[in-house]
Amino acid sequence: MAVLKIIKAGDPVLKGKAKPVAHITKHTKKLLDDMAETMYAAEGVGLAAPQINESLQLVVLDDGSGLIELINPEIIEHSDDMEEGTEGCLSVPGYYGSVSRYHAIKVRALNRRGKTVIYNAEGFLARIFQHELDHLVGTLFIEKADNLQKVD
Ligand code: ZN
């Protein structure tokens, strides 16, 4: 495994729409391994493939309760209610802001064995999912945040 360079805001790869993974290969699994190692090394709670310069629909995240790997994830249901919460991003170091997200979501994805998996998430975990899935459509949290602040 390897710790990869994290792409910073301003790079066009972060603004693109990530491609679905057509075939899960050894390369896909290595990317997931490297993404997890990179996320943990950076002390982040989530990382999407565009952030390591791969325009693919891959996400890793961990809210403290274990690693979740997502291939071609999509939100298939969400609550009506939204909630505000503070977010940051490994691609926008030092900045924090308040973002409105769905309180609860249901996400469908593939795992690394190509099996369909469903996650029901709420609160902080639902927030991480939504932040990371936004990366797959080229959206950064700073475009949605109120009260964006730089912390030195
Ligand atoms: Zn991010």
PDB file of C-alpha atoms and ligand atoms in Angstrom:
ATOM      1  CA  MET A   1       0.000   0.000   0.000  1.00  0.00           C
ATOM      2  CA  ALA A   2       1.049   3.568  -0.447  1.00  0.00           C
ATOM      3  CA  VAL A   3       0.188   7.008   0.808  1.00  0.00           C
ATOM      4  CA  LEU A   4      -0.773   9.078  -2.214  1.00  0.00           C
ATOM      5  CA  LYS A   5      -0.593  12.811  -2.865  1.00  0.00           C
ATOM      6  CA  ILE A   6      -3.884  14.563  -2.128  1.00  0.00           C
ATOM      7  CA  ILE A   7      -4.985  16.930  -4.886  1.00  0.00           C
ATOM      8  CA  LYS A   8      -5.873  20.432  -3.696  1.00  0.00           C
ATOM      9  CA  ALA A   9      -8.744  22.721  -4.731  1.00  0.00           C
ATOM     10  CA  GLY A  10      -8.008  24.487  -8.001  1.00  0.00           C
ATOM     11  CA  ASP A  11      -7.010  21.312  -9.830  1.00  0.00           C
ATOM     12  CA  PRO A  12      -9.470  20.445 -12.640  1.00  0.00           C
ATOM     13  CA  VAL A  13      -9.667  16.768 -11.607  1.00  0.00           C
ATOM     14  CA  LEU A  14     -11.713  17.890  -8.589  1.00  0.00           C
ATOM     15  CA  LYS A  15     -14.244  19.627 -10.849  1.00  0.00           C
ATOM     16  CA  GLY A  16     -14.887  16.697 -13.192  1.00  0.00           C
ATOM     17  CA  LYS A  17     -17.573  14.022 -13.082  1.00  0.00           C
ATOM     18  CA  ALA A  18     -15.948  10.761 -12.013  1.00  0.00           C
ATOM     19  CA  LYS A  19     -16.491   7.731 -14.256  1.00  0.00           C
ATOM     20  CA  PRO A  20     -18.243   4.606 -12.991  1.00  0.00           C
ATOM     21  CA  VAL A  21     -15.971   1.608 -12.425  1.00  0.00           C
ATOM     22  CA  ALA A  22     -16.876  -0.832 -15.220  1.00  0.00           C
ATOM     23  CA  HIS A  23     -14.800  -3.778 -14.004  1.00  0.00           C
ATOM     24  CA  ILE A  24     -13.381  -4.311 -10.540  1.00  0.00           C
ATOM     25  CA  THR A  25      -9.769  -5.283 -11.098  1.00  0.00           C
ATOM     26  CA  LYS A  26      -6.596  -5.656  -9.058  1.00  0.00           C
ATOM     27  CA  HIS A  27      -5.960  -1.994  -9.879  1.00  0.00           C
ATOM     28  CA  THR A  28      -9.344  -1.018  -8.361  1.00  0.00           C
ATOM     29  CA  LYS A  29      -8.540  -2.909  -5.161  1.00  0.00           C
ATOM     30  CA  LYS A  30      -5.072  -1.360  -4.958  1.00  0.00           C
ATOM     31  CA  LEU A  31      -6.607   2.095  -5.374  1.00  0.00           C
ATOM     32  CA  LEU A  32      -9.046   1.379  -2.521  1.00  0.00           C
ATOM     33  CA  ASP A  33      -6.164   0.144  -0.331  1.00  0.00           C
ATOM     34  CA  ASP A  34      -4.044   3.191  -1.121  1.00  0.00           C
ATOM     35  CA  MET A  35      -6.989   5.555  -0.621  1.00  0.00           C
ATOM     36  CA  ALA A  36      -7.644   4.112   2.846  1.00  0.00           C
ATOM     37  CA  GLU A  37      -3.986   4.383   3.795  1.00  0.00           C
ATOM     38  CA  THR A  38      -3.876   7.963   2.489  1.00  0.00           C
ATOM     39  CA  MET A  39      -7.055   8.914   4.376  1.00  0.00           C
ATOM     40  CA  TYR A  40      -5.770   7.480   7.658  1.00  0.00           C
ATOM     41  CA  ALA A  41      -2.323   9.077   7.208  1.00  0.00           C
ATOM     42  CA  ALA A  42      -4.023  12.453   6.707  1.00  0.00           C
ATOM     43  CA  GLU A  43      -6.364  11.833   9.666  1.00  0.00           C
ATOM     44  CA  GLY A  44      -9.396  12.352   7.453  1.00  0.00           C
ATOM     45  CA  VAL A  45     -12.800  10.687   7.723  1.00  0.00           C
ATOM     46  CA  GLY A  46     -13.325  10.254   3.985  1.00  0.00           C
ATOM     47  CA  LEU A  47     -11.580  10.345   0.637  1.00  0.00           C
ATOM     48  CA  ALA A  48     -12.875  10.178  -2.936  1.00  0.00           C
ATOM     49  CA  ALA A  49     -10.791   8.997  -5.901  1.00  0.00           C
ATOM     50  CA  PRO A  50     -10.652  12.411  -7.661  1.00  0.00           C
ATOM     51  CA  GLN A  51      -8.735  13.622  -4.600  1.00  0.00           C
ATOM     52  CA  ILE A  52      -5.908  11.254  -5.527  1.00  0.00           C
ATOM     53  CA  ASN A  53      -6.113  12.233  -9.199  1.00  0.00           C
ATOM     54  CA  GLU A  54      -8.265   9.293 -10.352  1.00  0.00           C
ATOM     55  CA  SER A  55     -11.552  10.341 -11.923  1.00  0.00           C
ATOM     56  CA  LEU A  56     -13.369   7.169 -10.839  1.00  0.00           C
ATOM     57  CA  GLN A  57     -16.398   6.535  -8.624  1.00  0.00           C
ATOM     58  CA  LEU A  58     -14.505   5.200  -5.622  1.00  0.00           C
ATOM     59  CA  VAL A  59     -14.861   6.385  -2.016  1.00  0.00           C
ATOM     60  CA  VAL A  60     -13.407   5.319   1.307  1.00  0.00           C
ATOM     61  CA  LEU A  61     -14.674   6.634   4.622  1.00  0.00           C
ATOM     62  CA  ASP A  62     -14.482   5.901   8.325  1.00  0.00           C
ATOM     63  CA  ASP A  63     -16.397   7.805  10.995  1.00  0.00           C
ATOM     64  CA  GLY A  64     -14.490   5.937  13.681  1.00  0.00           C
ATOM     65  CA  SER A  65     -16.568   2.774  13.508  1.00  0.00           C
ATOM     66  CA  GLY A  66     -14.691   1.069  10.682  1.00  0.00           C
ATOM     67  CA  LEU A  67     -13.614   1.386   7.078  1.00  0.00           C
ATOM     68  CA  ILE A  68     -16.315   1.578   4.414  1.00  0.00           C
ATOM     69  CA  GLU A  69     -15.388   1.161   0.742  1.00  0.00           C
ATOM     70  CA  LEU A  70     -17.806   2.288  -1.968  1.00  0.00           C
ATOM     71  CA  ILE A  71     -17.683   1.571  -5.695  1.00  0.00           C
ATOM     72  CA  ASN A  72     -20.180   3.432  -7.919  1.00  0.00           C
ATOM     73  CA  PRO A  73     -22.186   4.729  -4.927  1.00  0.00           C
ATOM     74  CA  GLU A  74     -25.527   6.478  -5.265  1.00  0.00           C
ATOM     75  CA  ILE A  75     -28.018   7.941  -2.834  1.00  0.00           C
ATOM     76  CA  ILE A  76     -31.279   6.063  -3.392  1.00  0.00           C
ATOM     77  CA  GLU A  77     -33.331   7.582  -0.554  1.00  0.00           C
ATOM     78  CA  HIS A  78     -33.022  10.532   1.777  1.00  0.00           C
ATOM     79  CA  SER A  79     -34.909  12.136   4.620  1.00  0.00           C
ATOM     80  CA  ASP A  80     -36.881  15.324   4.107  1.00  0.00           C
ATOM     81  CA  ASP A  81     -35.114  17.021   6.971  1.00  0.00           C
ATOM     82  CA  MET A  82     -31.752  18.673   6.618  1.00  0.00           C
ATOM     83  CA  GLU A  83     -29.240  19.636   9.268  1.00  0.00           C
ATOM     84  CA  GLU A  84     -26.347  22.039   9.466  1.00  0.00           C
ATOM     85  CA  GLY A  85     -22.907  20.846  10.467  1.00  0.00           C
ATOM     86  CA  THR A  86     -19.280  21.870  10.216  1.00  0.00           C
ATOM     87  CA  GLU A  87     -17.172  20.347   7.445  1.00  0.00           C
ATOM     88  CA  GLY A  88     -13.620  20.479   6.231  1.00  0.00           C
ATOM     89  CA  CYS A  89     -11.888  18.708   3.360  1.00  0.00           C
ATOM     90  CA  LEU A  90      -8.432  17.220   2.813  1.00  0.00           C
ATOM     91  CA  SER A  91      -8.380  19.013  -0.561  1.00  0.00           C
ATOM     92  CA  VAL A  92      -9.094  22.390   1.069  1.00  0.00           C
ATOM     93  CA  PRO A  93      -6.750  22.295   4.052  1.00  0.00           C
ATOM     94  CA  GLY A  94      -7.345  24.748   6.864  1.00  0.00           C
ATOM     95  CA  TYR A  95     -10.866  25.765   5.859  1.00  0.00           C
ATOM     96  CA  TYR A  96     -14.074  24.929   7.673  1.00  0.00           C
ATOM     97  CA  GLY A  97     -17.656  25.894   7.048  1.00  0.00           C
ATOM     98  CA  SER A  98     -21.232  25.011   7.849  1.00  0.00           C
ATOM     99  CA  VAL A  99     -23.034  22.875   5.256  1.00  0.00           C
ATOM    100  CA  SER A 100     -26.671  21.767   5.138  1.00  0.00           C
ATOM    101  CA  ARG A 101     -27.051  18.017   4.478  1.00  0.00           C
ATOM    102  CA  TYR A 102     -29.825  15.443   4.624  1.00  0.00           C
ATOM    103  CA  HIS A 103     -30.151  14.052   8.134  1.00  0.00           C
ATOM    104  CA  ALA A 104     -30.494  10.479   6.856  1.00  0.00           C
ATOM    105  CA  ILE A 105     -29.733   8.724   3.595  1.00  0.00           C
ATOM    106  CA  LYS A 106     -29.734   5.289   2.029  1.00  0.00           C
ATOM    107  CA  VAL A 107     -26.778   4.572  -0.281  1.00  0.00           C
ATOM    108  CA  ARG A 108     -26.359   1.725  -2.734  1.00  0.00           C
ATOM    109  CA  ALA A 109     -22.889   0.770  -3.952  1.00  0.00           C
ATOM    110  CA  LEU A 110     -20.721  -2.190  -4.866  1.00  0.00           C
ATOM    111  CA  ASN A 111     -18.122  -3.612  -2.543  1.00  0.00           C
ATOM    112  CA  ARG A 112     -14.718  -4.813  -3.775  1.00  0.00           C
ATOM    113  CA  ARG A 113     -16.157  -8.255  -4.514  1.00  0.00           C
ATOM    114  CA  GLY A 114     -18.711  -6.686  -6.849  1.00  0.00           C
ATOM    115  CA  LYS A 115     -21.602  -7.368  -4.479  1.00  0.00           C
ATOM    116  CA  THR A 116     -24.321  -4.748  -4.033  1.00  0.00           C
ATOM    117  CA  VAL A 117     -24.268  -3.229  -0.555  1.00  0.00           C
ATOM    118  CA  ILE A 118     -26.769  -0.880   1.074  1.00  0.00           C
ATOM    119  CA  TYR A 119     -25.878   1.577   3.829  1.00  0.00           C
ATOM    120  CA  ASN A 120     -28.381   3.432   5.976  1.00  0.00           C
ATOM    121  CA  ALA A 121     -26.619   6.375   7.547  1.00  0.00           C
ATOM    122  CA  GLU A 122     -27.687   9.332   9.620  1.00  0.00           C
ATOM    123  CA  GLY A 123     -26.092  12.305  11.301  1.00  0.00           C
ATOM    124  CA  PHE A 124     -22.322  12.614  10.976  1.00  0.00           C
ATOM    125  CA  LEU A 125     -21.940   9.413   8.947  1.00  0.00           C
ATOM    126  CA  ALA A 126     -24.640  10.565   6.489  1.00  0.00           C
ATOM    127  CA  ARG A 127     -22.764  13.866   6.231  1.00  0.00           C
ATOM    128  CA  ILE A 128     -19.510  12.100   5.302  1.00  0.00           C
ATOM    129  CA  PHE A 129     -21.288  10.050   2.626  1.00  0.00           C
ATOM    130  CA  GLN A 130     -22.841  13.186   1.108  1.00  0.00           C
ATOM    131  CA  HIS A 131     -19.558  15.131   1.197  1.00  0.00           C
ATOM    132  CA  GLU A 132     -17.667  12.292  -0.506  1.00  0.00           C
ATOM    133  CA  LEU A 133     -20.364  11.601  -3.105  1.00  0.00           C
ATOM    134  CA  ASP A 134     -20.283  15.307  -3.972  1.00  0.00           C
ATOM    135  CA  HIS A 135     -16.602  14.829  -4.912  1.00  0.00           C
ATOM    136  CA  LEU A 136     -17.728  12.320  -7.572  1.00  0.00           C
ATOM    137  CA  VAL A 137     -19.762  15.002  -9.342  1.00  0.00           C
ATOM    138  CA  GLY A 138     -17.108  17.693  -9.023  1.00  0.00           C
ATOM    139  CA  THR A 139     -18.616  19.599  -6.095  1.00  0.00           C
ATOM    140  CA  LEU A 140     -16.514  20.842  -3.181  1.00  0.00           C
ATOM    141  CA  PHE A 141     -18.009  21.695   0.215  1.00  0.00           C
ATOM    142  CA  ILE A 142     -16.723  25.272  -0.064  1.00  0.00           C
ATOM    143  CA  GLU A 143     -19.307  25.832  -2.807  1.00  0.00           C
ATOM    144  CA  LYS A 144     -22.097  24.929  -0.350  1.00  0.00           C
ATOM    145  CA  ALA A 145     -20.688  26.273   2.912  1.00  0.00           C
ATOM    146  CA  ASP A 146     -21.823  29.254   4.918  1.00  0.00           C
ATOM    147  CA  ASN A 147     -19.411  31.061   7.218  1.00  0.00           C
ATOM    148  CA  LEU A 148     -16.323  29.629   5.534  1.00  0.00           C
ATOM    149  CA  GLN A 149     -13.410  30.190   7.881  1.00  0.00           C
ATOM    150  CA  LYS A 150      -9.688  29.674   7.666  1.00  0.00           C
ATOM    151  CA  VAL A 151      -8.112  28.147  10.735  1.00  0.00           C
ATOM    152  CA  ASP A 152      -4.360  28.581  11.067  1.00  0.00           C
TER     153      ASP A 152
HETATM  154 ZN    ZN B   1     -13.604  16.524   0.651  1.00  0.00          ZN
END
